Amino acid sequence: EVVVFKIKDRDIPIVHRVLKVHEKPDGAVELLTKGDNNRIDDRSLYAPGQMWLKREDILGRAVGTLRYVGMVTIMLNDYPALKYVLVGLMGLFVLTNKEG
């Protein structure tokens, strides 16, 4: 199962595969996730002191895939100048667009 989850104090949701499901005696379910290309589980991504994802952390589950789309957001965060280049290119396309 692939889920979309949001970590407290982080802006961008994360989409990773469920690695383990931990069911408590009271019926509560906790999840441990891991990215397919990561060597270890996502505990280092969770909020400080958080070992499992709870139901309120889960936004939904994935029903399809668009490979490598997440790389765009990573590149835009790693190279801020790329944002300005893309916005400039979009502006150029708007200015040069001919409407009939």
CSV table of C-alpha atoms in Angstrom, one decimal:
chain,number,residue,atom,x,y,z
A,1,GLU,CA,0.0,0.0,0.0
A,2,VAL,CA,1.3,3.5,-0.9
A,3,VAL,CA,0.1,6.3,1.3
A,4,VAL,CA,0.3,10.1,1.2
A,5,PHE,CA,1.2,11.6,4.6
A,6,LYS,CA,2.0,15.0,6.1
A,7,ILE,CA,4.6,15.5,8.9
A,8,LYS,CA,4.0,18.2,11.5
A,9,ASP,CA,5.9,21.4,10.6
A,10,ARG,CA,6.6,20.3,7.0
A,11,ASP,CA,4.9,22.0,4.0
A,12,ILE,CA,5.1,19.2,1.4
A,13,PRO,CA,3.3,15.9,1.7
A,14,ILE,CA,5.3,12.7,1.2
A,15,VAL,CA,4.2,9.6,-0.8
A,16,HIS,CA,5.9,6.4,0.4
A,17,ARG,CA,5.1,2.7,0.7
A,18,VAL,CA,3.8,1.2,4.0
A,19,LEU,CA,6.6,-1.0,5.4
A,20,LYS,CA,5.0,-2.2,8.7
A,21,VAL,CA,1.5,-2.0,10.3
A,22,HIS,CA,1.4,-1.9,14.1
A,23,GLU,CA,-2.0,-2.6,15.6
A,24,LYS,CA,-2.5,-1.7,19.2
A,25,PRO,CA,-4.8,-3.7,21.6
A,26,ASP,CA,-7.3,-0.7,21.6
A,27,GLY,CA,-7.7,-1.0,17.8
A,28,ALA,CA,-5.5,2.0,16.9
A,29,VAL,CA,-3.3,1.4,13.8
A,30,GLU,CA,0.1,2.9,13.4
A,31,LEU,CA,2.2,2.7,10.2
A,32,LEU,CA,5.9,2.7,9.3
A,33,THR,CA,6.8,3.9,5.8
A,34,LYS,CA,9.8,3.7,3.5
A,35,GLY,CA,10.6,5.3,0.2
A,36,ASP,CA,11.3,2.7,-2.5
A,37,ASN,CA,14.7,4.2,-3.2
A,38,ASN,CA,15.7,4.8,0.4
A,39,ARG,CA,17.9,2.4,2.3
A,40,ILE,CA,16.2,2.8,5.7
A,41,ASP,CA,12.7,3.5,6.9
A,42,ASP,CA,11.2,7.0,7.2
A,43,ARG,CA,11.6,7.5,11.0
A,44,SER,CA,14.3,10.1,10.4
A,45,LEU,CA,11.7,12.1,8.3
A,46,TYR,CA,9.0,12.0,11.0
A,47,ALA,CA,8.6,14.7,13.7
A,48,PRO,CA,11.1,14.5,16.6
A,49,GLY,CA,10.3,11.6,18.9
A,50,GLN,CA,7.7,10.2,16.5
A,51,MET,CA,8.2,6.5,15.7
A,52,TRP,CA,5.0,5.7,13.8
A,53,LEU,CA,2.5,7.5,11.6
A,54,LYS,CA,-1.0,7.8,13.1
A,55,ARG,CA,-4.3,8.0,11.3
A,56,GLU,CA,-4.3,11.8,11.5
A,57,ASP,CA,-0.9,12.0,9.7
A,58,ILE,CA,-2.3,10.1,6.6
A,59,LEU,CA,-3.9,12.2,3.9
A,60,GLY,CA,-4.8,9.4,1.6
A,61,ARG,CA,-3.5,6.6,-0.5
A,62,ALA,CA,-2.0,6.5,-4.0
A,63,VAL,CA,-4.2,5.1,-6.8
A,64,GLY,CA,-1.8,5.7,-9.7
A,65,THR,CA,1.7,6.7,-10.5
A,66,LEU,CA,3.5,9.4,-12.5
A,67,ARG,CA,7.2,8.4,-12.3
A,68,TYR,CA,9.8,11.0,-11.5
A,69,VAL,CA,7.3,13.9,-11.0
A,70,GLY,CA,8.6,14.2,-7.4
A,71,MET,CA,12.0,14.9,-8.8
A,72,VAL,CA,10.7,18.2,-10.1
A,73,THR,CA,9.9,19.5,-6.6
A,74,ILE,CA,13.2,18.3,-5.3
A,75,MET,CA,15.1,20.1,-8.0
A,76,LEU,CA,13.1,23.3,-7.5
A,77,ASN,CA,14.0,23.2,-3.8
A,78,ASP,CA,17.6,22.3,-4.4
A,79,TYR,CA,18.1,24.9,-7.1
A,80,PRO,CA,16.0,28.0,-6.4
A,81,ALA,CA,17.3,29.8,-9.5
A,82,LEU,CA,15.5,27.1,-11.6
A,83,LYS,CA,12.2,28.6,-10.3
A,84,TYR,CA,13.0,32.0,-11.8
A,85,VAL,CA,14.1,30.4,-15.1
A,86,LEU,CA,10.8,28.4,-15.4
A,87,VAL,CA,8.7,31.5,-14.5
A,88,GLY,CA,10.6,33.5,-17.1
A,89,LEU,CA,10.0,30.9,-19.7
A,90,MET,CA,6.3,30.8,-18.9
A,91,GLY,CA,6.1,34.6,-19.2
A,92,LEU,CA,7.9,34.4,-22.5
A,93,PHE,CA,5.4,31.8,-23.8
A,94,VAL,CA,2.5,34.0,-22.7
A,95,LEU,CA,4.0,37.1,-24.4
A,96,THR,CA,4.8,35.3,-27.7
A,97,ASN,CA,1.5,33.3,-27.9
A,98,LYS,CA,-0.6,34.3,-30.9
A,99,GLU,CA,-4.4,34.1,-30.5
A,100,GLY,CA,-6.4,33.7,-33.6
